């Protein structure tokens, strides 16, 4: 219990604006040999996305341009049923997209529940650059996109419509770990549960100037309720970039991530001196400690990069892969460690 005298001291200290918290040393990362340029992204489709981003980074371009160009690749691919064109719809048959982008100055833009526009990431960038806001949602986001010259189009492909109609027969909502689109029928490029069928693209890059940016884009959880927004467009949940420290992005069940402001937590842990893998693990540990049964039943994964180019990832479940492209690593897939 706080005694009266201590309490009065505390109150007096607060009145004079004195912090009672122990002083932390400020973040000072010694960067002797930074790895740059660099781009990393979630899941197997990250390989193609990284290749597009690398073109820009390798030519001295800005990390922001690289992550936008990278994320546009899976957004435009109708065979990827978790992002952009061909994304699996919500339970009412609407394909609704979430996306977020952040630059080296800490500027952010995002869209939530956006319909009919393939490149949600480019709309998010326009929100960041052309409006006084950070996030636009639903009909307002669509109207803004159209005003900026984006073309309206039907995002529901025959394959995704078929999967939705199949799902409607039982209407049993149950995201499957790592394979949220297991119900999707096989196509020449996508087998149910294979590596093409995964989730959100989250991409982080460092350019030749050493500046960081990040982007993420998704159609969210398949067969979600209409109007559901996940973690991806939420700054500090699906994506966070701090040019002094590092950046992080997420994939998996957004509801779990939003509760811990996951990527902000990861970046703050890196600021405290944890390396990216430790930071991703510690953020997930909050979920694991609070509700182990829930944590065991879902997938959530973080991918992070520190300002010096050190990369790390951690997942709740096995099976989370990410793609890495650096001057020494010509675009390879890595598997992250996991709790379970
Ligand atoms: C969401 N985090 O909407 C996204 C989807 C995802 O693995 O990444 N699924 O919750």
PDB file of N, CA and C in Angstrom, residues 244-286:
ATOM      1  N   UNK A 244      14.085   5.535 -36.734  1.00  0.00           N
ATOM      2  CA  UNK A 244      15.256   5.523 -35.842  1.00  0.00           C
ATOM      3  C   UNK A 244      15.562   4.129 -35.330  1.00  0.00           C
ATOM      4  N   UNK A 245      14.523   3.289 -35.296  1.00  0.00           N
ATOM      5  CA  UNK A 245      14.656   2.002 -34.603  1.00  0.00           C
ATOM      6  C   UNK A 245      14.512   0.805 -35.535  1.00  0.00           C
ATOM      7  N   UNK A 246      13.388   0.763 -36.247  1.00  0.00           N
ATOM      8  CA  UNK A 246      13.111  -0.382 -37.106  1.00  0.00           C
ATOM      9  C   UNK A 246      11.650  -0.415 -37.487  1.00  0.00           C
ATOM     10  N   UNK A 247      11.225  -1.555 -38.037  1.00  0.00           N
ATOM     11  CA  UNK A 247       9.847  -1.673 -38.513  1.00  0.00           C
ATOM     12  C   UNK A 247       9.364  -3.096 -38.304  1.00  0.00           C
ATOM     13  N   UNK A 248       8.036  -3.249 -38.243  1.00  0.00           N
ATOM     14  CA  UNK A 248       7.470  -4.592 -38.081  1.00  0.00           C
ATOM     15  C   UNK A 248       6.139  -4.681 -38.807  1.00  0.00           C
ATOM     16  N   UNK A 249       5.796  -5.896 -39.234  1.00  0.00           N
ATOM     17  CA  UNK A 249       4.498  -6.153 -39.839  1.00  0.00           C
ATOM     18  C   UNK A 249       3.977  -7.493 -39.332  1.00  0.00           C
ATOM     19  N   UNK A 250       2.687  -7.760 -39.612  1.00  0.00           N
ATOM     20  CA  UNK A 250       2.048  -8.927 -39.004  1.00  0.00           C
ATOM     21  C   UNK A 250       1.195  -9.683 -40.004  1.00  0.00           C
ATOM     22  N   UNK A 251       0.990 -10.959 -39.712  1.00  0.00           N
ATOM     23  CA  UNK A 251       0.028 -11.759 -40.462  1.00  0.00           C
ATOM     24  C   UNK A 251      -0.612 -12.747 -39.494  1.00  0.00           C
ATOM     25  N   UNK A 252      -1.841 -13.106 -39.770  1.00  0.00           N
ATOM     26  CA  UNK A 252      -2.550 -14.029 -38.883  1.00  0.00           C
ATOM     27  C   UNK A 252      -3.868 -13.434 -38.442  1.00  0.00           C
ATOM     28  N   UNK A 253      -4.385 -13.904 -37.340  1.00  0.00           N
ATOM     29  CA  UNK A 253      -5.712 -13.467 -36.892  1.00  0.00           C
ATOM     30  C   UNK A 253      -5.618 -12.051 -36.317  1.00  0.00           C
ATOM     31  N   UNK A 254      -6.184 -11.117 -37.053  1.00  0.00           N
ATOM     32  CA  UNK A 254      -6.056  -9.702 -36.713  1.00  0.00           C
ATOM     33  C   UNK A 254      -6.624  -9.351 -35.352  1.00  0.00           C
ATOM     34  N   UNK A 255      -7.689 -10.048 -34.952  1.00  0.00           N
ATOM     35  CA  UNK A 255      -8.320  -9.722 -33.670  1.00  0.00           C
ATOM     36  C   UNK A 255      -7.316  -9.909 -32.523  1.00  0.00           C
ATOM     37  N   UNK A 256      -6.503 -10.943 -32.624  1.00  0.00           N
ATOM     38  CA  UNK A 256      -5.502 -11.203 -31.576  1.00  0.00           C
ATOM     39  C   UNK A 256      -4.441 -10.118 -31.586  1.00  0.00           C
ATOM     40  N   UNK A 257      -4.045  -9.714 -32.759  1.00  0.00           N
ATOM     41  CA  UNK A 257      -2.987  -8.708 -32.889  1.00  0.00           C
ATOM     42  C   UNK A 257      -3.437  -7.331 -32.407  1.00  0.00           C
ATOM     43  N   UNK A 258      -4.669  -6.958 -32.763  1.00  0.00           N
ATOM     44  CA  UNK A 258      -5.153  -5.616 -32.381  1.00  0.00           C
ATOM     45  C   UNK A 258      -5.153  -5.444 -30.871  1.00  0.00           C
ATOM     46  N   UNK A 259      -5.375  -6.550 -30.147  1.00  0.00           N
ATOM     47  CA  UNK A 259      -5.455  -6.438 -28.679  1.00  0.00           C
ATOM     48  C   UNK A 259      -4.108  -6.111 -28.047  1.00  0.00           C
ATOM     49  N   UNK A 260      -3.025  -6.394 -28.767  1.00  0.00           N
ATOM     50  CA  UNK A 260      -1.708  -6.104 -28.164  1.00  0.00           C
ATOM     51  C   UNK A 260      -0.946  -5.034 -28.950  1.00  0.00           C
ATOM     52  N   UNK A 261      -1.618  -4.357 -29.900  1.00  0.00           N
ATOM     53  CA  UNK A 261      -0.929  -3.365 -30.744  1.00  0.00           C
ATOM     54  C   UNK A 261       0.418  -3.941 -31.172  1.00  0.00           C
ATOM     55  N   UNK A 262       0.344  -5.133 -31.774  1.00  0.00           N
ATOM     56  CA  UNK A 262       1.520  -5.976 -31.962  1.00  0.00           C
ATOM     57  C   UNK A 262       2.760  -5.327 -32.556  1.00  0.00           C
ATOM     58  N   UNK A 263       2.623  -4.675 -33.724  1.00  0.00           N
ATOM     59  CA  UNK A 263       3.857  -4.211 -34.378  1.00  0.00           C
ATOM     60  C   UNK A 263       4.458  -3.010 -33.652  1.00  0.00           C
ATOM     61  N   UNK A 264       3.611  -2.209 -33.028  1.00  0.00           N
ATOM     62  CA  UNK A 264       4.144  -1.116 -32.209  1.00  0.00           C
ATOM     63  C   UNK A 264       4.923  -1.704 -31.030  1.00  0.00           C
ATOM     64  N   UNK A 265       4.364  -2.736 -30.441  1.00  0.00           N
ATOM     65  CA  UNK A 265       5.045  -3.408 -29.333  1.00  0.00           C
ATOM     66  C   UNK A 265       6.402  -3.942 -29.789  1.00  0.00           C
ATOM     67  N   UNK A 266       6.430  -4.573 -30.964  1.00  0.00           N
ATOM     68  CA  UNK A 266       7.697  -5.131 -31.475  1.00  0.00           C
ATOM     69  C   UNK A 266       8.738  -4.024 -31.640  1.00  0.00           C
ATOM     70  N   UNK A 267       8.326  -2.914 -32.237  1.00  0.00           N
ATOM     71  CA  UNK A 267       9.285  -1.820 -32.473  1.00  0.00           C
ATOM     72  C   UNK A 267       9.754  -1.227 -31.136  1.00  0.00           C
ATOM     73  N   UNK A 268       8.839  -1.079 -30.193  1.00  0.00           N
ATOM     74  CA  UNK A 268       9.250  -0.536 -28.890  1.00  0.00           C
ATOM     75  C   UNK A 268      10.210  -1.486 -28.168  1.00  0.00           C
ATOM     76  N   UNK A 269       9.985  -2.793 -28.340  1.00  0.00           N
ATOM     77  CA  UNK A 269      10.919  -3.757 -27.725  1.00  0.00           C
ATOM     78  C   UNK A 269      12.299  -3.662 -28.383  1.00  0.00           C
ATOM     79  N   UNK A 270      12.315  -3.429 -29.689  1.00  0.00           N
ATOM     80  CA  UNK A 270      13.625  -3.236 -30.357  1.00  0.00           C
ATOM     81  C   UNK A 270      14.279  -1.963 -29.824  1.00  0.00           C
ATOM     82  N   UNK A 271      13.469  -0.946 -29.551  1.00  0.00           N
ATOM     83  CA  UNK A 271      14.017   0.308 -29.015  1.00  0.00           C
ATOM     84  C   UNK A 271      14.681   0.069 -27.649  1.00  0.00           C
ATOM     85  N   UNK A 272      14.110  -0.894 -26.922  1.00  0.00           N
ATOM     86  CA  UNK A 272      14.684  -1.203 -25.605  1.00  0.00           C
ATOM     87  C   UNK A 272      15.937  -2.075 -25.702  1.00  0.00           C
ATOM     88  N   UNK A 273      16.263  -2.502 -26.916  1.00  0.00           N
ATOM     89  CA  UNK A 273      17.516  -3.229 -27.078  1.00  0.00           C
ATOM     90  C   UNK A 273      17.360  -4.688 -27.473  1.00  0.00           C
ATOM     91  N   UNK A 274      16.116  -5.180 -27.557  1.00  0.00           N
ATOM     92  CA  UNK A 274      15.933  -6.563 -27.997  1.00  0.00           C
ATOM     93  C   UNK A 274      16.178  -6.661 -29.493  1.00  0.00           C
ATOM     94  N   UNK A 275      16.725  -7.805 -29.936  1.00  0.00           N
ATOM     95  CA  UNK A 275      16.909  -7.944 -31.377  1.00  0.00           C
ATOM     96  C   UNK A 275      15.548  -8.289 -32.003  1.00  0.00           C
ATOM     97  N   UNK A 276      15.425  -8.194 -33.330  1.00  0.00           N
ATOM     98  CA  UNK A 276      14.090  -8.342 -33.938  1.00  0.00           C
ATOM     99  C   UNK A 276      13.396  -9.673 -33.604  1.00  0.00           C
ATOM    100  N   UNK A 277      14.141 -10.773 -33.602  1.00  0.00           N
ATOM    101  CA  UNK A 277      13.488 -12.049 -33.291  1.00  0.00           C
ATOM    102  C   UNK A 277      12.997 -12.079 -31.843  1.00  0.00           C
ATOM    103  N   UNK A 278      13.829 -11.615 -30.920  1.00  0.00           N
ATOM    104  CA  UNK A 278      13.406 -11.570 -29.507  1.00  0.00           C
ATOM    105  C   UNK A 278      12.187 -10.671 -29.353  1.00  0.00           C
ATOM    106  N   UNK A 279      12.205  -9.537 -30.050  1.00  0.00           N
ATOM    107  CA  UNK A 279      11.094  -8.581 -29.930  1.00  0.00           C
ATOM    108  C   UNK A 279       9.791  -9.215 -30.439  1.00  0.00           C
ATOM    109  N   UNK A 280       9.857  -9.922 -31.559  1.00  0.00           N
ATOM    110  CA  UNK A 280       8.653 -10.577 -32.104  1.00  0.00           C
ATOM    111  C   UNK A 280       8.160 -11.640 -31.122  1.00  0.00           C
ATOM    112  N   UNK A 281       9.091 -12.386 -30.543  1.00  0.00           N
ATOM    113  CA  UNK A 281       8.715 -13.439 -29.600  1.00  0.00           C
ATOM    114  C   UNK A 281       8.068 -12.839 -28.336  1.00  0.00           C
ATOM    115  N   UNK A 282       8.688 -11.786 -27.826  1.00  0.00           N
ATOM    116  CA  UNK A 282       8.172 -11.186 -26.588  1.00  0.00           C
ATOM    117  C   UNK A 282       6.774 -10.601 -26.779  1.00  0.00           C
ATOM    118  N   UNK A 283       6.531 -10.014 -27.958  1.00  0.00           N
ATOM    119  CA  UNK A 283       5.191  -9.466 -28.218  1.00  0.00           C
ATOM    120  C   UNK A 283       4.163 -10.599 -28.215  1.00  0.00           C
ATOM    121  N   UNK A 284       4.503 -11.708 -28.865  1.00  0.00           N
ATOM    122  CA  UNK A 284       3.572 -12.849 -28.913  1.00  0.00           C
ATOM    123  C   UNK A 284       3.382 -13.473 -27.531  1.00  0.00           C
ATOM    124  N   UNK A 285       4.437 -13.397 -26.716  1.00  0.00           N
ATOM    125  CA  UNK A 285       4.383 -13.991 -25.379  1.00  0.00           C
ATOM    126  C   UNK A 285       3.254 -13.375 -24.549  1.00  0.00           C
ATOM    127  N   UNK A 286       2.927 -12.116 -24.851  1.00  0.00           N
ATOM    128  CA  UNK A 286       1.823 -11.475 -24.105  1.00  0.00           C
ATOM    129  C   UNK A 286       0.517 -12.224 -24.316  1.00  0.00           C
TER     130      UNK A 286
END
